[in-house]
Coordinates of C-alpha atoms in Angstrom, one line a residue:
V1 CA -85.5 -49.9 27.5
M2 CA -82.6 -46.7 27.9
D3 CA -79.7 -49.6 28.5
M4 CA -80.2 -51.4 25.9
E5 CA -80.3 -48.6 23.3
H6 CA -76.9 -47.5 24.8
E7 CA -75.7 -51.0 24.2
L8 CA -76.6 -51.2 21.0
R9 CA -75.0 -47.9 20.5
A10 CA -72.1 -48.9 21.0
L11 CA -72.9 -51.7 19.0
R12 CA -72.8 -50.6 15.8
V13 CA -69.6 -48.1 17.4
Q14 CA -67.2 -51.3 18.6
L15 CA -69.1 -53.2 14.1
A16 CA -68.1 -50.0 12.2
E17 CA -64.4 -49.9 13.5
K18 CA -64.3 -53.3 13.0
S19 CA -65.7 -53.4 9.6
K20 CA -63.1 -49.9 9.1
H21 CA -60.4 -52.2 10.6
S22 CA -61.0 -54.6 8.0
L23 CA -61.1 -53.4 5.3
L24 CA -58.0 -52.2 5.5
L25 CA -56.1 -55.0 6.3
Q26 CA -57.3 -56.0 3.6
K27 CA -55.9 -53.0 1.2
E28 CA -52.2 -53.3 3.4
L29 CA -53.1 -57.5 1.9
A30 CA -53.3 -56.9 -1.2
R31 CA -50.5 -54.7 -1.7
S32 CA -47.9 -56.7 -0.2
K33 CA -49.3 -59.3 -2.7
R34 CA -49.2 -57.0 -5.2
V35 CA -45.3 -56.1 -3.9
K36 CA -44.3 -59.3 -3.9
E37 CA -45.6 -60.2 -7.5
N38 CA -43.6 -57.1 -8.0
L39 CA -40.7 -58.5 -6.8
S40 CA -40.4 -61.5 -7.8
H41 CA -40.3 -60.5 -11.3
L42 CA -37.5 -58.1 -11.2
Y43 CA -34.1 -60.7 -10.6
E44 CA -33.6 -63.8 -12.4
L45 CA -30.9 -66.8 -12.2
D46 CA -28.3 -66.5 -14.6
G47 CA -26.0 -69.2 -15.9
A48 CA -25.6 -72.7 -16.4
E49 CA -26.6 -75.0 -13.2
V50 CA -24.3 -76.9 -14.2
L51 CA -20.1 -78.2 -12.1
G52 CA -17.4 -75.8 -14.3
S53 CA -20.3 -72.4 -14.5
Y54 CA -21.1 -70.0 -11.9
L55 CA -24.5 -68.5 -11.7
R56 CA -25.1 -64.6 -11.2
I57 CA -28.0 -62.8 -9.9
K58 CA -29.0 -61.0 -13.1
P59 CA -31.6 -58.0 -12.8
C60 CA -34.5 -57.8 -15.2
S61 CA -36.1 -54.9 -14.7
D62 CA -35.6 -50.7 -14.3
I63 CA -36.6 -50.9 -10.5
A64 CA -34.8 -53.1 -8.8
P65 CA -32.6 -52.1 -6.8
E66 CA -29.2 -51.9 -6.6
L67 CA -28.1 -55.5 -4.9
S68 CA -24.9 -53.3 -3.6
K69 CA -28.5 -52.6 -1.2
C70 CA -29.4 -56.0 -1.1
A71 CA -28.8 -58.7 2.4
I72 CA -28.2 -62.1 -0.1
Q73 CA -27.7 -65.5 0.7
W74 CA -27.0 -68.6 -1.4
Y75 CA -28.3 -72.5 0.5
R76 CA -28.8 -75.7 -1.6
I77 CA -31.2 -78.0 -1.2
S78 CA -31.4 -82.0 -2.1
S79 CA -33.5 -83.1 -4.1
E80 CA -34.2 -85.7 -1.8
G81 CA -36.4 -84.8 1.6
G82 CA -35.8 -81.5 0.5
K83 CA -33.4 -80.2 3.3
K84 CA -32.3 -76.7 3.1
E85 CA -28.2 -76.2 4.4
L86 CA -27.4 -72.5 4.3
I87 CA -23.6 -72.4 1.9
S88 CA -22.2 -70.7 5.4
G89 CA -20.1 -67.4 3.5
A90 CA -22.0 -66.8 0.4
H91 CA -23.6 -63.4 0.4
K92 CA -22.7 -62.4 -3.2
S93 CA -24.4 -61.5 -6.5
V94 CA -22.3 -64.9 -7.8
Y95 CA -21.9 -68.3 -7.2
A96 CA -20.2 -71.7 -8.5
P97 CA -21.4 -74.4 -7.9
E98 CA -18.7 -76.9 -6.6
P99 CA -19.1 -81.4 -5.9
F100 CA -21.3 -80.7 -3.1
D101 CA -23.4 -79.0 -5.3
V102 CA -24.2 -81.7 -7.7
G103 CA -27.4 -83.7 -7.6
R104 CA -28.6 -80.6 -5.4
I105 CA -30.5 -77.6 -6.1
L106 CA -29.5 -74.4 -5.7
Q107 CA -31.2 -71.5 -3.3
V108 CA -30.7 -67.5 -3.3
E109 CA -32.7 -65.7 -0.6
I110 CA -32.4 -61.3 -1.4
I111 CA -33.6 -59.0 1.1
Y112 CA -33.7 -56.3 0.8
D113 CA -35.9 -53.0 2.5
G114 CA -37.6 -56.1 4.7
Q115 CA -39.1 -57.4 1.4
L116 CA -37.5 -61.5 1.2
I117 CA -37.0 -62.8 -3.1
M118 CA -36.4 -66.2 -3.8
L119 CA -34.7 -67.7 -7.1
T120 CA -33.6 -71.0 -7.6
T121 CA -32.1 -73.2 -9.5
T122 CA -34.8 -74.3 -12.4
G123 CA -33.2 -78.1 -11.0
A124 CA -30.2 -79.7 -9.7
I125 CA -27.0 -78.9 -10.5
D126 CA -24.9 -81.2 -13.4
P127 CA -22.4 -83.0 -13.4
A128 CA -19.1 -82.0 -14.9
A129 CA -18.8 -84.1 -18.4
G130 CA -16.2 -86.1 -17.9
L131 CA -15.0 -85.2 -14.7
G132 CA -15.5 -88.2 -12.7
N133 CA -13.6 -90.4 -15.1
Y134 CA -10.7 -87.5 -15.0
V135 CA -10.4 -87.8 -11.1
E136 CA -11.0 -91.3 -10.7
A137 CA -7.6 -92.1 -13.3
L138 CA -6.4 -89.8 -10.6
V139 CA -6.9 -91.7 -7.2
R140 CA -4.4 -94.2 -8.7
K141 CA -1.4 -91.9 -8.1
H142 CA 0.7 -90.8 -4.6
D143 CA 0.3 -87.3 -5.5
V144 CA -1.2 -85.0 -7.9
E145 CA 0.3 -81.5 -8.9
F146 CA -1.9 -78.9 -9.6
N147 CA -0.8 -75.8 -10.5
V148 CA -2.0 -72.6 -8.8
C149 CA -2.0 -69.3 -11.5
F150 CA -3.1 -67.2 -8.6
V151 CA -3.1 -67.2 -4.2
T152 CA -5.7 -64.2 -4.7
Q153 CA -6.0 -64.0 -0.7
M154 CA -4.0 -65.4 2.4
N155 CA -5.6 -64.8 5.4
G156 CA -8.5 -63.5 4.8
V157 CA -5.8 -60.4 3.0
D158 CA -6.1 -59.8 -0.7
Q159 CA -2.3 -61.2 -2.6
P160 CA -1.2 -59.0 -6.4
S161 CA 0.7 -62.0 -6.8
E162 CA 0.7 -63.2 -10.0
S163 CA 3.3 -65.6 -9.6
I164 CA 2.7 -69.5 -10.1
H165 CA 2.7 -72.1 -7.0
V166 CA 1.7 -75.3 -6.6
L167 CA -0.6 -77.1 -5.1
H168 CA 0.3 -81.0 -4.5
V169 CA -2.7 -83.6 -3.0
G170 CA -1.8 -86.2 -1.7
K171 CA -3.3 -89.7 -0.1
M172 CA -2.4 -88.2 3.1
R173 CA -2.1 -84.4 3.0
M174 CA -2.0 -81.8 0.8
K175 CA 1.0 -78.7 0.1
L176 CA 1.4 -75.0 -1.7
C177 CA 4.9 -74.6 -3.3
K178 CA 6.1 -71.3 -4.7
G179 CA 9.2 -72.4 -6.6
K180 CA 11.6 -74.4 -4.2
A181 CA 10.2 -73.5 -1.0
T182 CA 6.4 -74.9 1.5
I183 CA 4.0 -71.7 1.8
A184 CA 2.4 -74.8 3.6
K185 CA 2.0 -78.7 4.2
E186 CA -0.7 -79.6 6.5
Y187 CA -2.2 -83.7 7.3
Y188 CA -6.1 -84.5 6.3
S189 CA -7.2 -83.3 9.6
G190 CA -11.1 -82.3 11.5
L191 CA -9.6 -78.7 10.9
M192 CA -8.7 -78.5 7.6
Q193 CA -10.9 -76.9 5.7
L194 CA -11.8 -76.8 1.5
C195 CA -13.7 -75.9 -0.9
G196 CA -15.1 -73.5 -3.9
V197 CA -15.5 -69.9 -2.8
R198 CA -18.1 -68.6 -2.4
G199 CA -18.6 -65.9 -4.2
G200 CA -16.5 -63.7 -6.0
G201 CA -16.4 -63.0 -10.3
N202 CA -16.6 -64.7 -13.1
A203 CA -13.2 -66.6 -12.1
A204 CA -15.5 -67.9 -8.7
A205 CA -15.7 -71.2 -10.9
Q206 CA -11.6 -71.3 -11.3
A207 CA -11.5 -71.2 -7.4
L208 CA -11.2 -72.7 -4.1
F209 CA -10.6 -71.6 -0.8
W210 CA -8.0 -74.2 1.5
Q211 CA -7.7 -74.2 6.0
A212 CA -4.5 -75.2 6.4
K213 CA -5.0 -75.5 9.5
K214 CA -6.7 -72.7 12.5
E215 CA -3.6 -70.1 11.8
F216 CA -3.2 -70.4 8.2
S217 CA -5.8 -69.9 4.8
V218 CA -5.4 -69.0 0.9
V219 CA -7.9 -68.7 -1.9
L220 CA -6.2 -70.4 -4.6
A221 CA -7.6 -69.4 -8.6
F222 CA -6.6 -72.3 -11.1
E223 CA -5.9 -72.8 -14.7
S224 CA -9.1 -73.6 -15.7
E225 CA -12.2 -74.6 -13.8
R226 CA -11.5 -78.5 -14.7
D227 CA -8.5 -78.4 -12.1
R228 CA -10.5 -76.9 -9.4
N229 CA -13.1 -79.1 -9.1
A230 CA -10.1 -82.4 -9.7
A231 CA -8.2 -81.1 -6.8
I232 CA -10.8 -80.5 -4.9
M233 CA -12.9 -84.0 -5.6
L234 CA -9.6 -85.8 -4.9
A235 CA -8.9 -84.0 -1.5
R236 CA -12.3 -85.2 -0.4
R237 CA -11.9 -88.7 -1.6
F238 CA -7.8 -89.0 0.1
A239 CA -9.0 -87.5 2.5
F240 CA -12.6 -90.3 3.3
D241 CA -9.6 -93.2 2.9
C242 CA -8.0 -90.7 6.1
N243 CA -11.7 -90.5 7.8
I244 CA -12.0 -87.1 7.5
M245 CA -14.6 -85.6 6.2
L246 CA -12.7 -82.4 4.0
A247 CA -15.9 -79.8 2.9
G248 CA -16.6 -75.9 3.7
P249 CA -17.1 -74.1 6.6
D250 CA -19.5 -74.9 8.9
D251 CA -21.0 -78.4 5.8
R252 CA -20.1 -80.8 8.2
A253 CA -23.3 -79.9 10.3
S254 CA -26.1 -79.8 7.6
L255 CA -23.7 -82.4 5.8
G256 CA -25.0 -84.9 8.6
T257 CA -21.1 -84.9 10.1

């Protein structure tokens, strides 16, 4: 009988400890839910969900942590199947959709102090009105010139230059010129990369990143969003005719090439 009483007492102690532990877990779960609910209302995506615009993470609460203290990563999600693709290098609070994003949903993850906040566009990114027809007209030409207002970066180094450059997009190659001088001239190849700039401020929608070869890359700012997107679409079209998938960093893997 004494042994049974000892066992019962021990069981009661264990039960009390488990009950206490369960209560603590319930409190922690409730606190975690409250934190997540609060976090989801700290930010929103601001901007038109169309090619030619830019999206910005906008704080909508006084208690929202500074975005400079957060880790940010943008993704594109296919509207059919929901495949999620990381957009390499898109770590800024601003992202300007590029032609690959048309027809896809964009999502951004914000991490602060171990907590994850996800913001998603209300729908897929819409194409820019009239851009497709404009590019189709340009395809008939052998070489198309686009005025570049700024070369903002060269090989990752910021450039102060405001002089006009010209980007030539041809059927076999691309060329960047300043006056009569040729800065870069390369045939389409598997080493070449081209995409919308992944970050930056309000001018992101007018800028692209071009890696002509491993040793040379530039960020170019155009006169308009239309020129930037037309240059990307045209170059990709010509490159495709040369059996080259022209994309941004790490895009080829996610595009299944």
